[in-house]
Every structure is written in structure tokens, then in C-alpha cells.
Amino acid sequence: MSRTKVDLKDPAFAAFLAFLVPGLGHFYQRRMFKALLYSACILGTFFTGLRIGHGQVVYFHWKQADNRTYAYLCQVWAGLPALPALAQSHLLRSKEAFDANYVSNEFSGPFQGNLLDAKGNVIGEISGTVEIRPDRNETANNRPAWSGTIRGTLKTPAGTRNIEGEVRRGGDHERWVLDPAVAPWPVRRVFGRFDETSDGGGAPVRGRIEGGIPRSLWDSYEAPLQDPRPSDSGSDASDLDRAHRELGGRFELGVVYTMIAGLLNILAIYDAYEGPAYEDEEDDEKTDTPPPDAGPEKT
């Protein structure tokens, strides 16, 4: 049965496009059905796995032999959706970006969290804005300390009122921690000591702040899990331990999904470069088919 020969155009360029974005190489070759099929299946599988793993299952580590992410060798073949992990792995980032409690420059953002008393009981919910700045007049565990100002509203059972106060790390309390600037969680946690400075019409509120600041997509997408956890993070558990604790079996399931997506795209890249497999099959059939019978010999 004769088949229409596929015009592969520039196969090498098509394969490169297929690597960058699943299906793009086939779109370049005007093979629309396969372009849509590969794009939907491979990208759908990859982002489903990323969603199952809460964005924490695709990252790249290679320096530490006992913590190398061999799964990424499969995930990277998904192309552009997986490539930011290379940029996040200390290639375009300073080492300090992964250190807890390190603040190089002042920054601000929306804040949402709880205010607790000395016994750990929740006084109320705070929402507003926070400004964090390096505090070089103090040191904490031989690293630059930080301090900040929170302005917003305090919601308690007695009602809601405006509040403003200073928050700082200070001391060696294990819960006085500012998360690293770069991490695969959407919120940068802030745990610190809080002292109200505004006039609330009564005794100033003091206690402990536990909340967070939203991270930008650039600071969270495919950012690496730190293992082991830095000594100044206030916890003995690594980021990898935390991810497994929060996600359970979903972590491994997300890894498998994203690995499968990368491996599937290898087949798509090959198809963009070599074309449909049936062409080789037809060549084999033509070689193996004996010539037609020339008819009886004339005597």
C-alpha cells in the first residue's frame, strides 16, 4: 500500500524545536495531528506531575554525590518547561539566595500570618505589608541579622484594629527564621519577635509572628530543595524531608509523571528527525519481495 511521503524539511532543526517545546518540531513540518498529540500528551503529563508534586519535584542538584537528582536526566527532555531548573541550580543565583535569614537588600511585600503569645496561643491574625531589611548592628549565629516593620490590621475575637510594629529575628530561638529568598514553596515564611510601636489605645502587643510573604514565580519555579538543611535555618530537617512530610506519596508520583513526560518527548524528537517508521518498513518489504513470475519459458 503506497503512502504519502512526509516532507521533514530540515530534520535537525525540527528535532531541536521538538526538544524545546513538545510538538513544535512537528508543527514546523506541518504535521498538525502529531503536533497537537505530542504537545497535549507530553506537556499535559509534565504539568500534571508538577501540580501533583506542588512544584517541588523538578529541580537539579549535582555537586553532592549523595544528593544528585538523577530523575532530572529524564525530566530535562521535556524541554523549556524543565530548563529553568538548570538556571535555579546556582548557575544564575548567588549562594546567599539559598541561605535562611540572609537579607542583602531591603524588600517589601504583602504579609499574612498569626500573632502568638509567649505560650504559643494565637492572639489574632495579621494582614498587611512587611518591610524586611538587613540589620548589621546585630548578628545571629555569626550571620547578618534582619529586622522589619509590619503595618496592617490585627483581627482578634475582640475585634479588628490597625497595628504597626517591629519584627526581628534576634537571639537563638529556633522559630525566629526568615526563609531563603529562593525555594520551591510559594510563600517565604517569616518567624520572628514582634513589638508593637503604634498607639493602639492600650498596652502594646508583643509576641511572636508566624506568617509569610508570597514568592515570585522566578524565586520558586523549579527552585532546588536544599539537602542538608543549612545549619542556621532553625530546623534539623532538610527541605527534602519537609517536601516528603507535606506531600507523602504524591512527591514520588509527581517525579514519575515528569520523568515519563521527558522520556516520551525523546520519542517525539526521534520522530521529528527520522520521520514515520513505516517508511523503513516499506523499504524492507520492497527488498524482501521476490520479482513477479515472468511466465513459462518458451521452448
CSV table of C-alpha atoms in Angstrom, one decimal:
chain,number,residue,atom,x,y,z
A,1,MET,CA,0.0,0.0,0.0
A,2,SER,CA,1.5,3.3,-1.0
A,3,ARG,CA,1.8,6.1,1.5
A,4,THR,CA,2.4,9.8,1.0
A,5,LYS,CA,6.0,10.7,1.7
A,6,VAL,CA,6.4,13.1,4.6
A,7,ASP,CA,8.3,16.3,4.0
A,8,LEU,CA,10.6,16.6,7.0
A,9,LYS,CA,12.0,19.9,5.9
A,10,ASP,CA,15.2,20.4,8.0
A,11,PRO,CA,15.1,17.3,10.3
A,12,ALA,CA,17.8,18.6,12.6
A,13,PHE,CA,16.1,21.9,13.2
A,14,ALA,CA,12.8,20.1,13.6
A,15,ALA,CA,14.3,17.8,16.2
A,16,PHE,CA,15.7,20.9,18.1
A,17,LEU,CA,12.3,22.5,18.1
A,18,ALA,CA,10.7,19.3,19.3
A,19,PHE,CA,13.1,19.3,22.2
A,20,LEU,CA,12.4,22.9,23.1
A,21,VAL,CA,8.6,22.5,23.1
A,22,PRO,CA,7.0,19.1,22.6
A,23,GLY,CA,5.1,19.2,19.3
A,24,LEU,CA,6.8,22.3,17.9
A,25,GLY,CA,9.0,20.4,15.6
A,26,HIS,CA,6.0,18.6,14.1
A,27,PHE,CA,4.2,21.9,13.7
A,28,TYR,CA,7.2,23.2,11.8
A,29,GLN,CA,6.9,20.2,9.5
A,30,ARG,CA,3.1,20.8,9.1
A,31,ARG,CA,2.3,17.5,10.7
A,32,MET,CA,-0.5,19.1,12.7
A,33,PHE,CA,-2.1,16.0,14.2
A,34,LYS,CA,1.1,14.8,15.7
A,35,ALA,CA,2.0,18.3,16.8
A,36,LEU,CA,-1.3,18.5,18.8
A,37,LEU,CA,-1.0,15.0,20.1
A,38,TYR,CA,2.6,15.3,21.4
A,39,SER,CA,2.0,18.8,22.8
A,40,ALA,CA,-1.2,17.8,24.7
A,41,CYS,CA,0.1,14.5,25.9
A,42,ILE,CA,3.6,15.4,26.9
A,43,LEU,CA,3.0,18.9,28.3
A,44,GLY,CA,-0.1,17.7,30.0
A,45,THR,CA,1.7,14.8,31.7
A,46,PHE,CA,4.6,17.1,32.7
A,47,PHE,CA,2.5,19.8,34.3
A,48,THR,CA,0.2,17.3,35.9
A,49,GLY,CA,3.2,15.8,37.6
A,50,LEU,CA,4.4,19.3,38.6
A,51,ARG,CA,1.0,20.0,40.0
A,52,ILE,CA,0.8,16.7,41.9
A,53,GLY,CA,4.2,17.5,43.4
A,54,HIS,CA,3.3,21.1,44.2
A,55,GLY,CA,6.1,22.3,42.0
A,56,GLN,CA,8.8,20.6,44.1
A,57,VAL,CA,9.6,17.6,42.0
A,58,VAL,CA,11.6,19.1,39.2
A,59,TYR,CA,15.0,20.6,40.3
A,60,PHE,CA,18.6,20.0,39.6
A,61,HIS,CA,21.4,19.1,42.1
A,62,TRP,CA,24.7,17.6,41.1
A,63,LYS,CA,27.5,18.8,43.3
A,64,GLN,CA,26.8,16.5,46.2
A,65,ALA,CA,27.2,12.9,45.1
A,66,ASP,CA,24.7,11.6,47.7
A,67,ASN,CA,22.0,14.1,46.6
A,68,ARG,CA,22.2,14.1,42.8
A,69,THR,CA,18.9,14.4,41.1
A,70,TYR,CA,19.2,11.6,38.5
A,71,ALA,CA,15.5,11.9,37.8
A,72,TYR,CA,16.2,15.2,36.2
A,73,LEU,CA,18.2,13.5,33.4
A,74,CYS,CA,14.8,12.2,32.2
A,75,GLN,CA,12.8,15.3,33.1
A,76,VAL,CA,15.0,17.7,31.2
A,77,TRP,CA,13.9,16.2,27.8
A,78,ALA,CA,10.6,17.9,28.3
A,79,GLY,CA,12.3,21.0,27.0
A,80,LEU,CA,11.7,24.6,28.1
A,81,PRO,CA,9.3,23.7,30.9
A,82,ALA,CA,12.1,21.8,32.6
A,83,LEU,CA,15.1,24.0,31.7
A,84,PRO,CA,14.6,26.7,34.4
A,85,ALA,CA,15.8,24.1,36.9
A,86,LEU,CA,19.3,24.5,35.5
A,87,ALA,CA,19.2,28.2,36.0
A,88,GLN,CA,18.0,27.9,39.5
A,89,SER,CA,20.8,25.5,40.5
A,90,HIS,CA,23.4,28.1,41.5
A,91,LEU,CA,24.1,28.9,37.8
A,92,LEU,CA,22.4,32.2,37.8
A,93,ARG,CA,21.9,32.5,41.6
A,94,SER,CA,24.3,33.6,44.3
A,95,LYS,CA,24.9,31.1,47.1
A,96,GLU,CA,23.3,33.5,49.6
A,97,ALA,CA,20.0,33.3,47.8
A,98,PHE,CA,19.6,29.8,49.3
A,99,ASP,CA,20.6,30.8,52.8
A,100,ALA,CA,18.0,31.2,55.6
A,101,ASN,CA,18.0,34.6,57.4
A,102,TYR,CA,20.1,36.2,54.8
A,103,VAL,CA,18.9,39.6,53.5
A,104,SER,CA,21.2,41.6,51.2
A,105,ASN,CA,18.9,44.5,50.4
A,106,GLU,CA,15.6,45.9,51.8
A,107,PHE,CA,12.5,44.5,50.3
A,108,SER,CA,8.7,44.6,51.0
A,109,GLY,CA,5.6,42.6,50.2
A,110,PRO,CA,2.2,41.6,51.4
A,111,PHE,CA,2.1,39.7,54.7
A,112,GLN,CA,-0.4,37.3,56.1
A,113,GLY,CA,0.1,35.4,59.4
A,114,ASN,CA,-0.7,35.0,63.1
A,115,LEU,CA,0.4,36.8,66.2
A,116,LEU,CA,1.1,34.4,69.1
A,117,ASP,CA,1.8,35.0,72.8
A,118,ALA,CA,4.7,33.6,74.8
A,119,LYS,CA,2.9,30.3,75.3
A,120,GLY,CA,2.2,29.8,71.6
A,121,ASN,CA,-1.5,30.7,71.8
A,122,VAL,CA,-2.9,32.7,68.8
A,123,ILE,CA,-3.7,36.3,69.8
A,124,GLY,CA,-5.0,37.1,66.3
A,125,GLU,CA,-4.5,37.2,62.6
A,126,ILE,CA,-2.3,39.9,61.0
A,127,SER,CA,-2.7,41.0,57.4
A,128,GLY,CA,-0.9,43.9,55.7
A,129,THR,CA,2.5,44.7,54.4
A,130,VAL,CA,6.0,44.0,55.7
A,131,GLU,CA,9.3,45.6,55.0
A,132,ILE,CA,12.4,43.5,55.7
A,133,ARG,CA,15.9,44.9,55.9
A,134,PRO,CA,19.3,43.7,56.8
A,135,ASP,CA,20.3,44.6,60.4
A,136,ARG,CA,24.0,44.8,60.5
A,137,ASN,CA,24.1,46.1,64.1
A,138,GLU,CA,23.2,42.6,65.3
A,139,THR,CA,24.4,39.2,64.5
A,140,ALA,CA,22.6,35.9,64.8
A,141,ASN,CA,24.7,32.7,64.6
A,142,ASN,CA,27.5,34.7,63.1
A,143,ARG,CA,25.4,35.7,60.1
A,144,PRO,CA,23.8,39.1,59.3
A,145,ALA,CA,20.5,39.5,61.2
A,146,TRP,CA,17.4,41.0,59.9
A,147,SER,CA,14.6,43.2,61.1
A,148,GLY,CA,11.4,44.7,59.6
A,149,THR,CA,8.3,46.6,60.0
A,150,ILE,CA,4.7,45.3,59.7
A,151,ARG,CA,1.8,47.6,59.0
A,152,GLY,CA,-1.7,46.2,58.7
A,153,THR,CA,-4.7,45.1,60.7
A,154,LEU,CA,-4.9,42.7,63.7
A,155,LYS,CA,-8.1,40.6,63.9
A,156,THR,CA,-8.9,39.2,67.3
A,157,PRO,CA,-12.0,37.8,68.9
A,158,ALA,CA,-12.5,41.3,70.4
A,159,GLY,CA,-12.5,43.0,67.0
A,160,THR,CA,-10.2,44.4,64.3
A,161,ARG,CA,-7.8,47.3,64.7
A,162,ASN,CA,-4.9,48.8,62.9
A,163,ILE,CA,-1.4,47.7,64.1
A,164,GLU,CA,2.2,48.6,63.4
A,165,GLY,CA,5.2,47.1,64.9
A,166,GLU,CA,8.8,45.9,64.6
A,167,VAL,CA,9.6,42.3,63.8
A,168,ARG,CA,13.1,40.9,64.1
A,169,ARG,CA,15.0,37.6,64.3
A,170,GLY,CA,17.3,38.2,67.3
A,171,GLY,CA,18.6,35.7,69.7
A,172,ASP,CA,18.9,31.9,69.0
A,173,HIS,CA,15.2,31.0,69.1
A,174,GLU,CA,14.7,28.1,66.7
A,175,ARG,CA,11.5,29.6,65.4
A,176,TRP,CA,12.9,33.1,64.6
A,177,VAL,CA,13.6,32.4,61.0
A,178,LEU,CA,13.3,34.1,57.6
A,179,ASP,CA,13.2,31.5,54.8
A,180,PRO,CA,15.7,31.7,51.9
A,181,ALA,CA,14.8,34.0,49.0
A,182,VAL,CA,14.8,31.1,46.6
A,183,ALA,CA,12.9,27.9,47.4
A,184,PRO,CA,10.1,25.8,45.7
A,185,TRP,CA,7.4,27.0,48.1
A,186,PRO,CA,5.0,29.8,47.0
A,187,VAL,CA,5.4,31.6,50.4
A,188,ARG,CA,8.5,32.8,52.1
A,189,ARG,CA,8.0,32.1,55.8
A,190,VAL,CA,8.7,34.8,58.4
A,191,PHE,CA,9.0,33.7,62.1
A,192,GLY,CA,10.1,36.5,64.4
A,193,ARG,CA,9.7,38.5,67.5
A,194,PHE,CA,7.1,41.3,67.3
A,195,ASP,CA,6.9,44.5,69.3
A,196,GLU,CA,4.0,46.9,68.6
A,197,THR,CA,5.1,50.5,68.1
A,198,SER,CA,1.7,52.1,67.2
A,199,ASP,CA,-0.6,53.6,69.8
A,200,GLY,CA,-3.4,51.0,69.9
A,201,GLY,CA,-5.1,52.7,72.9
A,202,GLY,CA,-3.9,50.1,75.4
A,203,ALA,CA,-0.8,48.0,76.3
A,204,PRO,CA,1.5,47.4,73.4
A,205,VAL,CA,1.1,44.0,71.9
A,206,ARG,CA,4.2,41.8,72.0
A,207,GLY,CA,4.6,38.2,70.9
A,208,ARG,CA,5.8,36.0,68.1
A,209,ILE,CA,4.9,36.4,64.4
A,210,GLU,CA,4.4,33.4,62.2
A,211,GLY,CA,3.4,34.2,58.6
A,212,GLY,CA,4.8,34.6,55.1
A,213,ILE,CA,5.4,36.7,52.1
A,214,PRO,CA,4.4,35.5,48.6
A,215,ARG,CA,7.4,34.5,46.4
A,216,SER,CA,7.6,35.5,42.8
A,217,LEU,CA,7.4,32.8,40.2
A,218,TRP,CA,11.1,33.3,39.4
A,219,ASP,CA,12.1,32.7,43.0
A,220,SER,CA,10.0,29.5,43.3
A,221,TYR,CA,9.6,27.7,39.9
A,222,GLU,CA,11.8,24.6,39.9
A,223,ALA,CA,14.0,26.0,42.7
A,224,PRO,CA,16.1,23.3,44.3
A,225,LEU,CA,15.3,21.6,47.6
A,226,GLN,CA,18.2,22.1,50.0
A,227,ASP,CA,19.6,19.0,51.5
A,228,PRO,CA,21.1,19.0,54.0
A,229,ARG,CA,19.3,22.0,55.5
A,230,PRO,CA,21.5,24.9,56.3
A,231,SER,CA,22.6,25.0,60.0
A,232,ASP,CA,21.1,28.4,60.6
A,233,SER,CA,17.6,27.5,59.3
A,234,GLY,CA,16.3,26.7,62.8
A,235,SER,CA,15.5,23.1,61.9
A,236,ASP,CA,17.4,19.8,61.6
A,237,ALA,CA,15.1,18.6,58.8
A,238,SER,CA,16.1,19.2,55.2
A,239,ASP,CA,13.9,20.8,52.5
A,240,LEU,CA,13.6,17.3,51.0
A,241,ASP,CA,12.3,15.9,54.4
A,242,ARG,CA,9.8,18.7,54.5
A,243,ALA,CA,8.6,18.0,51.0
A,244,HIS,CA,8.1,14.3,51.7
A,245,ARG,CA,6.4,15.1,55.0
A,246,GLU,CA,3.9,17.5,53.3
A,247,LEU,CA,3.3,15.5,50.1
A,248,GLY,CA,3.7,11.9,51.1
A,249,GLY,CA,3.4,9.6,48.1
A,250,ARG,CA,2.4,12.4,45.9
A,251,PHE,CA,6.1,13.5,45.8
A,252,GLU,CA,7.2,10.3,44.1
A,253,LEU,CA,4.2,10.2,41.9
A,254,GLY,CA,4.9,13.7,40.6
A,255,VAL,CA,8.5,12.7,39.9
A,256,VAL,CA,7.4,9.7,37.9
A,257,TYR,CA,4.9,11.8,35.9
A,258,THR,CA,7.5,14.4,34.9
A,259,MET,CA,10.1,11.7,34.1
A,260,ILE,CA,7.6,9.9,31.8
A,261,ALA,CA,6.9,13.2,30.0
A,262,GLY,CA,10.6,13.7,29.3
A,263,LEU,CA,11.1,10.2,28.1
A,264,LEU,CA,8.0,10.5,25.8
A,265,ASN,CA,9.5,13.6,24.2
A,266,ILE,CA,12.6,11.6,23.3
A,267,LEU,CA,10.3,9.6,21.0
A,268,ALA,CA,8.8,12.8,19.6
A,269,ILE,CA,12.3,14.2,18.9
A,270,TYR,CA,13.2,11.0,17.1
A,271,ASP,CA,10.0,11.1,15.1
A,272,ALA,CA,10.7,14.7,14.1
A,273,TYR,CA,14.2,13.8,13.0
A,274,GLU,CA,13.7,10.5,11.2
A,275,GLY,CA,10.0,10.7,10.2
A,276,PRO,CA,7.4,8.0,10.4
A,277,ALA,CA,8.7,4.5,11.0
A,278,TYR,CA,6.5,3.0,8.2
A,279,GLU,CA,8.9,4.3,5.5
A,280,ASP,CA,11.6,1.9,6.8
A,281,GLU,CA,9.1,-0.9,6.9
A,282,GLU,CA,8.2,-0.3,3.2
A,283,ASP,CA,11.8,-0.3,2.2
A,284,ASP,CA,12.2,-3.7,3.9
A,285,GLU,CA,9.1,-5.1,2.2
A,286,LYS,CA,10.4,-4.0,-1.2
A,287,THR,CA,13.8,-5.6,-0.6
A,288,ASP,CA,12.2,-8.9,0.6
A,289,THR,CA,9.5,-9.2,-2.1
A,290,PRO,CA,10.7,-11.6,-4.9
A,291,PRO,CA,10.3,-10.4,-8.5
A,292,PRO,CA,7.0,-11.3,-10.2
A,293,ASP,CA,6.8,-14.6,-12.2
A,294,ALA,CA,7.9,-13.9,-15.7
A,295,GLY,CA,5.7,-16.7,-17.0
A,296,PRO,CA,6.5,-20.1,-18.6
A,297,GLU,CA,9.7,-20.5,-20.5
A,298,LYS,CA,9.3,-20.7,-24.3
A,299,THR,CA,10.7,-23.8,-25.9
